[in-house]
Amino acid sequence: MFCFQCSESMKGTGCTVQGICGKEPEVADLQDLLIWILKGISLWGVKAQEMGVKDSETGLYVAEGLFTTITNVDFDPESLGKKIDRALNVRRRIERIFKEAYRKEKGKEFSEPMPEACTWESSRGVESYKAKGAQVGVLDTQDEDIRSLRELLTYGLKGIAAYTDHAYILKHSDNSILDFLQEALASCLNDSLTAEDYVALVLKAGEYAVKAMALLDEANTGSYGNPEITSVYTGTYEGPGILVSGHDLLDLEELLKQTEGKGINIYTHGEMLPANGYPGLKKFSHLRGNFGTSWYNQQKEFEEFKGPILMTTNCIQRPRESYKDKIFTTGLVGWPEVSHIPNRVDGKEKDFTPIIEKALEIGDIGARPGKKIVVGLAHDQLSKVSDKIIDAVKTGAIKKFVVMGGCDGHAKKRQYYTDLAERLPKDMVILTAGCAKYRYNMLDLGDIGGIPRVVDAGQCNDSYSLVVTALKLKEAFGLEDINDLPIEYDIAWYEQKAVAVLLALLYMGVKGIRLGPVLPAFISPNVLKVLVENFDIKPIRTVEEDLSEIVG
Ligand code: FSO
Ligand code: SF4
């Protein structure tokens, strides 16, 4: 195996024996094969589009497949084997559709040679999938810079795919995003493309990352209303309880409906915290608050939480024996031998009965005190106080905003974000989204004239809200360049959704982003040079050094 897609890759270069995340080599090989076949599907898909074929089914499967291979989503060889079976069927189908359209238009059979990813077949199942996967992974691209750009592009696509998939689940669609996923993935099979071609595609991915986040914002707010400023309790109450982690709001809504009147309290965990701010979800009185912090603390926190746990998306970690029988996965998430709640069939709700029964069987989880934290400061709420914000900037009450969104993770170096948040001057406001916030959202950082010093817009995809806010401020101050705003960017990354967010910021022309805790292992020295020259990207340094630059 070889994987270097997240910030925690072994020795900062790549996992080769087993993933630090817990990914076994066979799982890595199966994921590599799935990505390779998705590239084959995409090339047929692009060709079909050229013949005027409109087919969102193929694009949606590509999105799901990409999402499946994001860090901490699917660790189950059996489910990956089934996803590859399905991918091969999707590929055969789109090949057939393309060939029919070609024959119709050209009056002859299509006979051009196609890359192996478009034609490879196997009837020998998972064992042959693993063997093939071992040959078609990241290192299959020999040139270091082309490999770096292809992977930067692919990881950005994974993030875009995840956000798009969430939006489609809520019945909001934009087929141009699905088309771009295929265009970009297919490009990774084209050996005649140059580094410049891939740089252009990477920036185009940034454009589509903005589109995907906007689509998901529309889907979330269209389904559940605009988030409202909400104070969320972080303790537990007496009585049975279920903890819901991940990003999928529809899963949470259906679980809330199915537990209504059953005496079960529902708590959010990790990236599900922002759900507490949506009117369409907070109306359920048994949504009682949030328990725990970010994904990387889950083994300790899931052990402490007495009730069952539902993982709706990443980031799942190896379940400890102490809670393996009460954690449930759903959607694209998988872990061997962990109970899985199956997908919706024929538009009907998922059936959460097994986890509900588990909660009732366990019974009282006990009351436990907790602090209160404020969520729900997405673009709509911010626009309601925009006059106040603009005044505060004009009078100097707010000197700067520091965007500190992104992901949390294990690295000790991430203490930087807590220390920086604590030491920022009192006239600076932190704008955040994603699980990175858990490094400082329990600190009492106060407010500036009623505006909290930690403005939490929501999940990592709600970085879109921060983009909207920045653009509104630019307009309000009559500025030409987004970089003239009093905003600093100090982004924490872990997995590939953060790569999509980063590409979105680059596409918007944001310069001088500090990236931590480490620079990605998949960025080669030459690609880094391009990023530094064009965007002034820099790694985080010590708190003192960065603080003096921010204050200066
Ligand atoms: Fe975090 Fe995990 Fe939301 Fe990520 S829980 S790390 S960027 O999946 O998606 O912020
Ligand atoms: Fe290693 Fe990260 Fe890949 Fe897991 S996702 S195998 S930790 S680089």
PDB file of C-alpha atoms in Angstrom, residues 112-366:
ATOM      1  CA  GLU A 112     -10.377   3.670 -30.604  1.00  0.00           C
ATOM      2  CA  PRO A 113      -8.020   2.144 -28.015  1.00  0.00           C
ATOM      3  CA  MET A 114      -8.936   3.022 -24.440  1.00  0.00           C
ATOM      4  CA  PRO A 115      -6.818   2.971 -21.246  1.00  0.00           C
ATOM      5  CA  GLU A 116      -6.911  -0.215 -19.194  1.00  0.00           C
ATOM      6  CA  ALA A 117      -8.986   1.492 -16.463  1.00  0.00           C
ATOM      7  CA  CYS A 118     -11.809   1.617 -19.031  1.00  0.00           C
ATOM      8  CA  THR A 119     -11.632  -2.031 -19.996  1.00  0.00           C
ATOM      9  CA  TRP A 120     -10.203  -4.117 -17.110  1.00  0.00           C
ATOM     10  CA  GLU A 121     -12.440  -7.002 -16.089  1.00  0.00           C
ATOM     11  CA  SER A 122     -12.283  -9.698 -13.480  1.00  0.00           C
ATOM     12  CA  SER A 123     -14.640 -12.457 -12.518  1.00  0.00           C
ATOM     13  CA  ARG A 124     -12.511 -13.636  -9.614  1.00  0.00           C
ATOM     14  CA  GLY A 125     -13.881 -11.243  -6.975  1.00  0.00           C
ATOM     15  CA  VAL A 126     -12.200  -9.525  -4.058  1.00  0.00           C
ATOM     16  CA  GLU A 127      -8.864 -11.383  -4.202  1.00  0.00           C
ATOM     17  CA  SER A 128      -8.254 -10.261  -7.775  1.00  0.00           C
ATOM     18  CA  TYR A 129      -9.441  -6.749  -6.856  1.00  0.00           C
ATOM     19  CA  LYS A 130      -6.778  -6.526  -4.165  1.00  0.00           C
ATOM     20  CA  ALA A 131      -4.065  -7.788  -6.520  1.00  0.00           C
ATOM     21  CA  LYS A 132      -4.991  -5.299  -9.223  1.00  0.00           C
ATOM     22  CA  GLY A 133      -5.401  -2.475  -6.704  1.00  0.00           C
ATOM     23  CA  ALA A 134      -1.812  -3.005  -5.572  1.00  0.00           C
ATOM     24  CA  GLN A 135      -0.659  -2.179  -9.125  1.00  0.00           C
ATOM     25  CA  VAL A 136      -2.717   0.916  -9.880  1.00  0.00           C
ATOM     26  CA  GLY A 137      -2.256   3.152  -6.845  1.00  0.00           C
ATOM     27  CA  VAL A 138      -0.671   6.567  -6.430  1.00  0.00           C
ATOM     28  CA  LEU A 139       2.872   5.445  -7.255  1.00  0.00           C
ATOM     29  CA  ASP A 140       1.728   4.256 -10.662  1.00  0.00           C
ATOM     30  CA  THR A 141       2.403   7.821 -11.869  1.00  0.00           C
ATOM     31  CA  GLN A 142       6.188   7.987 -12.162  1.00  0.00           C
ATOM     32  CA  ASP A 143       6.839  11.720 -12.530  1.00  0.00           C
ATOM     33  CA  GLU A 144       6.879  13.244  -9.035  1.00  0.00           C
ATOM     34  CA  ASP A 145       5.306  16.562 -10.030  1.00  0.00           C
ATOM     35  CA  ILE A 146       2.581  15.091 -12.229  1.00  0.00           C
ATOM     36  CA  ARG A 147       1.826  12.617  -9.433  1.00  0.00           C
ATOM     37  CA  SER A 148       1.645  15.481  -6.942  1.00  0.00           C
ATOM     38  CA  LEU A 149      -0.744  17.483  -9.123  1.00  0.00           C
ATOM     39  CA  ARG A 150      -2.921  14.472  -9.968  1.00  0.00           C
ATOM     40  CA  GLU A 151      -3.261  13.640  -6.282  1.00  0.00           C
ATOM     41  CA  LEU A 152      -3.878  17.261  -5.247  1.00  0.00           C
ATOM     42  CA  LEU A 153      -6.627  17.305  -7.872  1.00  0.00           C
ATOM     43  CA  THR A 154      -8.049  13.914  -6.848  1.00  0.00           C
ATOM     44  CA  TYR A 155      -8.142  14.835  -3.142  1.00  0.00           C
ATOM     45  CA  GLY A 156      -9.870  18.117  -3.967  1.00  0.00           C
ATOM     46  CA  LEU A 157     -12.387  16.087  -6.008  1.00  0.00           C
ATOM     47  CA  LYS A 158     -13.010  13.797  -3.035  1.00  0.00           C
ATOM     48  CA  GLY A 159     -14.002  16.789  -0.922  1.00  0.00           C
ATOM     49  CA  ILE A 160     -16.185  18.221  -3.686  1.00  0.00           C
ATOM     50  CA  ALA A 161     -17.780  14.789  -4.130  1.00  0.00           C
ATOM     51  CA  ALA A 162     -18.603  14.520  -0.424  1.00  0.00           C
ATOM     52  CA  TYR A 163     -20.334  17.900  -0.334  1.00  0.00           C
ATOM     53  CA  THR A 164     -22.177  17.189  -3.575  1.00  0.00           C
ATOM     54  CA  ASP A 165     -23.319  13.788  -2.334  1.00  0.00           C
ATOM     55  CA  HIS A 166     -24.737  15.398   0.831  1.00  0.00           C
ATOM     56  CA  ALA A 167     -26.628  17.923  -1.287  1.00  0.00           C
ATOM     57  CA  TYR A 168     -28.049  15.199  -3.580  1.00  0.00           C
ATOM     58  CA  ILE A 169     -29.193  13.230  -0.523  1.00  0.00           C
ATOM     59  CA  LEU A 170     -31.256  16.320   0.350  1.00  0.00           C
ATOM     60  CA  LYS A 171     -32.530  16.395  -3.257  1.00  0.00           C
ATOM     61  CA  HIS A 172     -30.561  19.428  -4.380  1.00  0.00           C
ATOM     62  CA  SER A 173     -28.661  18.893  -7.581  1.00  0.00           C
ATOM     63  CA  ASP A 174     -26.206  20.542  -9.943  1.00  0.00           C
ATOM     64  CA  ASN A 175     -25.148  18.168 -12.692  1.00  0.00           C
ATOM     65  CA  SER A 176     -22.347  20.504 -13.805  1.00  0.00           C
ATOM     66  CA  ILE A 177     -20.472  19.467 -10.645  1.00  0.00           C
ATOM     67  CA  LEU A 178     -20.914  15.770 -11.455  1.00  0.00           C
ATOM     68  CA  ASP A 179     -19.703  16.450 -15.005  1.00  0.00           C
ATOM     69  CA  PHE A 180     -16.614  18.236 -13.700  1.00  0.00           C
ATOM     70  CA  LEU A 181     -15.782  15.361 -11.330  1.00  0.00           C
ATOM     71  CA  GLN A 182     -15.676  13.099 -14.376  1.00  0.00           C
ATOM     72  CA  GLU A 183     -13.739  15.530 -16.555  1.00  0.00           C
ATOM     73  CA  ALA A 184     -11.077  15.940 -13.877  1.00  0.00           C
ATOM     74  CA  LEU A 185     -10.845  12.247 -12.954  1.00  0.00           C
ATOM     75  CA  ALA A 186     -10.617  11.241 -16.613  1.00  0.00           C
ATOM     76  CA  SER A 187      -7.750  13.708 -17.047  1.00  0.00           C
ATOM     77  CA  CYS A 188      -5.704  11.574 -14.645  1.00  0.00           C
ATOM     78  CA  LEU A 189      -5.637   8.835 -17.325  1.00  0.00           C
ATOM     79  CA  ASN A 190      -4.243  11.208 -19.929  1.00  0.00           C
ATOM     80  CA  ASP A 191      -0.459  10.968 -20.100  1.00  0.00           C
ATOM     81  CA  SER A 192      -0.170  13.775 -22.634  1.00  0.00           C
ATOM     82  CA  LEU A 193      -1.309  16.459 -20.145  1.00  0.00           C
ATOM     83  CA  THR A 194       1.402  18.766 -18.781  1.00  0.00           C
ATOM     84  CA  ALA A 195       1.948  20.152 -15.295  1.00  0.00           C
ATOM     85  CA  GLU A 196       0.376  23.448 -16.488  1.00  0.00           C
ATOM     86  CA  ASP A 197      -2.732  21.560 -17.614  1.00  0.00           C
ATOM     87  CA  TYR A 198      -3.078  19.994 -14.185  1.00  0.00           C
ATOM     88  CA  VAL A 199      -2.513  23.325 -12.393  1.00  0.00           C
ATOM     89  CA  ALA A 200      -5.410  24.740 -14.441  1.00  0.00           C
ATOM     90  CA  LEU A 201      -7.589  21.761 -13.465  1.00  0.00           C
ATOM     91  CA  VAL A 202      -6.648  22.184  -9.797  1.00  0.00           C
ATOM     92  CA  LEU A 203      -7.849  25.803  -9.899  1.00  0.00           C
ATOM     93  CA  LYS A 204     -10.979  24.757 -11.746  1.00  0.00           C
ATOM     94  CA  ALA A 205     -11.543  22.270  -8.909  1.00  0.00           C
ATOM     95  CA  GLY A 206     -11.452  25.291  -6.573  1.00  0.00           C
ATOM     96  CA  GLU A 207     -14.255  26.856  -8.598  1.00  0.00           C
ATOM     97  CA  TYR A 208     -16.304  23.664  -8.307  1.00  0.00           C
ATOM     98  CA  ALA A 209     -15.523  23.396  -4.604  1.00  0.00           C
ATOM     99  CA  VAL A 210     -17.223  26.787  -4.149  1.00  0.00           C
ATOM    100  CA  LYS A 211     -20.161  25.541  -6.265  1.00  0.00           C
ATOM    101  CA  ALA A 212     -20.450  22.339  -4.235  1.00  0.00           C
ATOM    102  CA  MET A 213     -20.371  24.183  -0.915  1.00  0.00           C
ATOM    103  CA  ALA A 214     -22.955  26.670  -2.194  1.00  0.00           C
ATOM    104  CA  LEU A 215     -25.176  23.779  -3.325  1.00  0.00           C
ATOM    105  CA  LEU A 216     -24.895  22.086   0.047  1.00  0.00           C
ATOM    106  CA  ASP A 217     -25.619  25.367   1.817  1.00  0.00           C
ATOM    107  CA  GLU A 218     -28.761  25.678  -0.291  1.00  0.00           C
ATOM    108  CA  ALA A 219     -29.676  22.058   0.488  1.00  0.00           C
ATOM    109  CA  ASN A 220     -29.141  22.398   4.250  1.00  0.00           C
ATOM    110  CA  THR A 221     -30.842  25.768   4.643  1.00  0.00           C
ATOM    111  CA  GLY A 222     -33.578  24.813   2.161  1.00  0.00           C
ATOM    112  CA  SER A 223     -34.347  21.689   4.178  1.00  0.00           C
ATOM    113  CA  TYR A 224     -33.858  22.932   7.740  1.00  0.00           C
ATOM    114  CA  GLY A 225     -33.920  26.753   7.569  1.00  0.00           C
ATOM    115  CA  ASN A 226     -31.066  29.158   8.212  1.00  0.00           C
ATOM    116  CA  PRO A 227     -29.046  28.310  11.327  1.00  0.00           C
ATOM    117  CA  GLU A 228     -29.874  30.513  14.322  1.00  0.00           C
ATOM    118  CA  ILE A 229     -27.562  31.615  17.095  1.00  0.00           C
ATOM    119  CA  THR A 230     -28.024  28.818  19.596  1.00  0.00           C
ATOM    120  CA  SER A 231     -26.450  28.040  22.932  1.00  0.00           C
ATOM    121  CA  VAL A 232     -25.698  24.318  23.066  1.00  0.00           C
ATOM    122  CA  TYR A 233     -25.358  22.310  26.285  1.00  0.00           C
ATOM    123  CA  THR A 234     -22.380  19.949  26.240  1.00  0.00           C
ATOM    124  CA  GLY A 235     -23.388  17.672  29.112  1.00  0.00           C
ATOM    125  CA  THR A 236     -25.881  14.807  29.261  1.00  0.00           C
ATOM    126  CA  TYR A 237     -29.237  14.293  30.959  1.00  0.00           C
ATOM    127  CA  GLU A 238     -30.683  11.316  32.771  1.00  0.00           C
ATOM    128  CA  GLY A 239     -32.469   8.787  30.569  1.00  0.00           C
ATOM    129  CA  PRO A 240     -31.547   6.799  27.463  1.00  0.00           C
ATOM    130  CA  GLY A 241     -29.493   8.617  24.860  1.00  0.00           C
ATOM    131  CA  ILE A 242     -28.021   8.225  21.362  1.00  0.00           C
ATOM    132  CA  LEU A 243     -24.913  10.055  20.142  1.00  0.00           C
ATOM    133  CA  VAL A 244     -24.816  11.048  16.454  1.00  0.00           C
ATOM    134  CA  SER A 245     -21.524  11.885  14.738  1.00  0.00           C
ATOM    135  CA  GLY A 246     -20.527  12.789  11.176  1.00  0.00           C
ATOM    136  CA  HIS A 247     -22.089  15.315   8.803  1.00  0.00           C
ATOM    137  CA  ASP A 248     -25.366  13.844   7.481  1.00  0.00           C
ATOM    138  CA  LEU A 249     -28.293  16.013   8.620  1.00  0.00           C
ATOM    139  CA  LEU A 250     -30.981  13.818   7.006  1.00  0.00           C
ATOM    140  CA  ASP A 251     -29.818  10.826   9.044  1.00  0.00           C
ATOM    141  CA  LEU A 252     -30.133  12.941  12.180  1.00  0.00           C
ATOM    142  CA  GLU A 253     -33.583  14.206  11.190  1.00  0.00           C
ATOM    143  CA  GLU A 254     -34.921  10.705  10.502  1.00  0.00           C
ATOM    144  CA  LEU A 255     -33.495   9.430  13.778  1.00  0.00           C
ATOM    145  CA  LEU A 256     -35.094  12.359  15.625  1.00  0.00           C
ATOM    146  CA  LYS A 257     -38.469  11.534  14.037  1.00  0.00           C
ATOM    147  CA  GLN A 258     -38.177   7.847  14.843  1.00  0.00           C
ATOM    148  CA  THR A 259     -37.231   8.479  18.494  1.00  0.00           C
ATOM    149  CA  GLU A 260     -39.938  11.065  19.163  1.00  0.00           C
ATOM    150  CA  GLY A 261     -41.986  10.203  22.243  1.00  0.00           C
ATOM    151  CA  LYS A 262     -39.772   7.237  23.119  1.00  0.00           C
ATOM    152  CA  GLY A 263     -37.965   8.962  26.015  1.00  0.00           C
ATOM    153  CA  ILE A 264     -34.609   8.872  24.228  1.00  0.00           C
ATOM    154  CA  ASN A 265     -32.405  11.972  24.182  1.00  0.00           C
ATOM    155  CA  ILE A 266     -30.317  12.656  21.107  1.00  0.00           C
ATOM    156  CA  TYR A 267     -26.888  14.295  21.337  1.00  0.00           C
ATOM    157  CA  THR A 268     -24.584  15.434  18.571  1.00  0.00           C
ATOM    158  CA  HIS A 269     -20.868  14.711  18.415  1.00  0.00           C
ATOM    159  CA  GLY A 270     -18.007  16.186  16.397  1.00  0.00           C
ATOM    160  CA  GLU A 271     -19.125  17.692  13.090  1.00  0.00           C
ATOM    161  CA  MET A 272     -22.810  17.148  13.934  1.00  0.00           C
ATOM    162  CA  LEU A 273     -22.682  19.960  16.542  1.00  0.00           C
ATOM    163  CA  PRO A 274     -23.928  22.663  14.097  1.00  0.00           C
ATOM    164  CA  ALA A 275     -27.182  20.678  13.639  1.00  0.00           C
ATOM    165  CA  ASN A 276     -28.306  22.192  16.968  1.00  0.00           C
ATOM    166  CA  GLY A 277     -28.637  25.579  15.261  1.00  0.00           C
ATOM    167  CA  TYR A 278     -31.022  24.584  12.431  1.00  0.00           C
ATOM    168  CA  PRO A 279     -34.703  25.451  13.133  1.00  0.00           C
ATOM    169  CA  GLY A 280     -35.853  22.287  11.365  1.00  0.00           C
ATOM    170  CA  LEU A 281     -33.786  20.152  13.731  1.00  0.00           C
ATOM    171  CA  LYS A 282     -33.801  22.100  16.968  1.00  0.00           C
ATOM    172  CA  LYS A 283     -37.615  21.979  16.939  1.00  0.00           C
ATOM    173  CA  PHE A 284     -37.260  18.394  18.196  1.00  0.00           C
ATOM    174  CA  SER A 285     -37.195  18.888  21.964  1.00  0.00           C
ATOM    175  CA  HIS A 286     -35.276  15.640  22.491  1.00  0.00           C
ATOM    176  CA  LEU A 287     -32.266  16.993  20.562  1.00  0.00           C
ATOM    177  CA  ARG A 288     -30.610  17.894  23.854  1.00  0.00           C
ATOM    178  CA  GLY A 289     -27.145  19.149  22.947  1.00  0.00           C
ATOM    179  CA  ASN A 290     -23.647  17.991  22.102  1.00  0.00           C
ATOM    180  CA  PHE A 291     -21.423  15.493  23.838  1.00  0.00           C
ATOM    181  CA  GLY A 292     -17.697  15.275  23.237  1.00  0.00           C
ATOM    182  CA  THR A 293     -15.339  17.030  20.901  1.00  0.00           C
ATOM    183  CA  SER A 294     -13.699  16.268  17.578  1.00  0.00           C
ATOM    184  CA  TRP A 295     -13.235  12.931  15.817  1.00  0.00           C
ATOM    185  CA  TYR A 296      -9.784  12.152  17.115  1.00  0.00           C
ATOM    186  CA  ASN A 297     -11.024  11.968  20.734  1.00  0.00           C
ATOM    187  CA  GLN A 298     -13.813   9.544  19.847  1.00  0.00           C
ATOM    188  CA  GLN A 299     -12.310   6.355  21.290  1.00  0.00           C
ATOM    189  CA  LYS A 300     -12.228   7.902  24.751  1.00  0.00           C
ATOM    190  CA  GLU A 301     -15.524   9.766  24.340  1.00  0.00           C
ATOM    191  CA  PHE A 302     -17.501   6.857  22.844  1.00  0.00           C
ATOM    192  CA  GLU A 303     -16.305   4.729  25.725  1.00  0.00           C
ATOM    193  CA  GLU A 304     -17.499   7.361  28.207  1.00  0.00           C
ATOM    194  CA  PHE A 305     -20.883   7.838  26.538  1.00  0.00           C
ATOM    195  CA  LYS A 306     -23.012   5.029  27.875  1.00  0.00           C
ATOM    196  CA  GLY A 307     -25.554   4.896  25.040  1.00  0.00           C
ATOM    197  CA  PRO A 308     -25.221   3.778  21.410  1.00  0.00           C
ATOM    198  CA  ILE A 309     -23.451   5.824  18.744  1.00  0.00           C
ATOM    199  CA  LEU A 310     -24.336   6.461  15.099  1.00  0.00           C
ATOM    200  CA  MET A 311     -21.549   7.329  12.612  1.00  0.00           C
ATOM    201  CA  THR A 312     -23.146   8.973   9.589  1.00  0.00           C
ATOM    202  CA  THR A 313     -19.911   9.914   7.756  1.00  0.00           C
ATOM    203  CA  ASN A 314     -16.230  10.282   8.502  1.00  0.00           C
ATOM    204  CA  CYS A 315     -14.335  10.323  10.759  1.00  0.00           C
ATOM    205  CA  ILE A 316     -14.630   6.810  12.225  1.00  0.00           C
ATOM    206  CA  GLN A 317     -11.682   5.347  14.132  1.00  0.00           C
ATOM    207  CA  ARG A 318     -11.057   1.709  15.059  1.00  0.00           C
ATOM    208  CA  PRO A 319     -13.859   0.965  17.576  1.00  0.00           C
ATOM    209  CA  ARG A 320     -12.635  -0.241  20.960  1.00  0.00           C
ATOM    210  CA  GLU A 321     -14.038  -3.566  22.201  1.00  0.00           C
ATOM    211  CA  SER A 322     -15.759  -1.632  25.009  1.00  0.00           C
ATOM    212  CA  TYR A 323     -18.216  -0.022  22.563  1.00  0.00           C
ATOM    213  CA  LYS A 324     -17.968  -2.150  19.415  1.00  0.00           C
ATOM    214  CA  ASP A 325     -21.385  -3.692  20.079  1.00  0.00           C
ATOM    215  CA  LYS A 326     -23.108  -0.318  20.402  1.00  0.00           C
ATOM    216  CA  ILE A 327     -21.635   1.688  17.546  1.00  0.00           C
ATOM    217  CA  PHE A 328     -23.592   1.686  14.264  1.00  0.00           C
ATOM    218  CA  THR A 329     -22.432   2.887  10.870  1.00  0.00           C
ATOM    219  CA  THR A 330     -24.656   4.115   8.063  1.00  0.00           C
ATOM    220  CA  GLY A 331     -24.361   5.624   4.563  1.00  0.00           C
ATOM    221  CA  LEU A 332     -20.900   5.161   3.085  1.00  0.00           C
ATOM    222  CA  VAL A 333     -19.245   4.483   6.438  1.00  0.00           C
ATOM    223  CA  GLY A 334     -18.035   0.965   7.125  1.00  0.00           C
ATOM    224  CA  TRP A 335     -16.010  -0.969   9.689  1.00  0.00           C
ATOM    225  CA  PRO A 336     -15.764  -4.779   9.648  1.00  0.00           C
ATOM    226  CA  GLU A 337     -18.166  -6.475  12.062  1.00  0.00           C
ATOM    227  CA  VAL A 338     -19.837  -3.227  13.083  1.00  0.00           C
ATOM    228  CA  SER A 339     -23.646  -3.094  12.656  1.00  0.00           C
ATOM    229  CA  HIS A 340     -24.670  -1.094   9.607  1.00  0.00           C
ATOM    230  CA  ILE A 341     -28.002   0.700   9.124  1.00  0.00           C
ATOM    231  CA  PRO A 342     -28.889   0.104   5.448  1.00  0.00           C
ATOM    232  CA  ASN A 343     -29.635   2.848   2.935  1.00  0.00           C
ATOM    233  CA  ARG A 344     -33.024   4.243   2.055  1.00  0.00           C
ATOM    234  CA  VAL A 345     -35.052   2.101  -0.337  1.00  0.00           C
ATOM    235  CA  ASP A 346     -37.692   3.547  -2.682  1.00  0.00           C
ATOM    236  CA  GLY A 347     -37.505   6.975  -1.054  1.00  0.00           C
ATOM    237  CA  LYS A 348     -38.508   5.593   2.359  1.00  0.00           C
ATOM    238  CA  GLU A 349     -36.694   6.644   5.553  1.00  0.00           C
ATOM    239  CA  LYS A 350     -33.800   4.580   6.880  1.00  0.00           C
ATOM    240  CA  ASP A 351     -34.873   2.159   9.567  1.00  0.00           C
ATOM    241  CA  PHE A 352     -33.066   3.096  12.777  1.00  0.00           C
ATOM    242  CA  THR A 353     -34.862   0.449  14.873  1.00  0.00           C
ATOM    243  CA  PRO A 354     -31.669  -1.467  15.830  1.00  0.00           C
ATOM    244  CA  ILE A 355     -29.987   1.577  17.378  1.00  0.00           C
ATOM    245  CA  ILE A 356     -33.237   2.726  19.028  1.00  0.00           C
ATOM    246  CA  GLU A 357     -33.682  -0.717  20.591  1.00  0.00           C
ATOM    247  CA  LYS A 358     -30.073  -0.635  21.747  1.00  0.00           C
ATOM    248  CA  ALA A 359     -30.618   2.744  23.437  1.00  0.00           C
ATOM    249  CA  LEU A 360     -33.703   1.437  25.261  1.00  0.00           C
ATOM    250  CA  GLU A 361     -31.905  -1.763  26.269  1.00  0.00           C
ATOM    251  CA  ILE A 362     -28.981   0.231  27.751  1.00  0.00           C
ATOM    252  CA  GLY A 363     -31.342   2.665  29.466  1.00  0.00           C
ATOM    253  CA  ASP A 364     -30.255   5.614  31.596  1.00  0.00           C
ATOM    254  CA  ILE A 365     -26.894   7.041  30.546  1.00  0.00           C
ATOM    255  CA  GLY A 366     -26.689   9.338  33.579  1.00  0.00           C
TER     256      GLY A 366
END
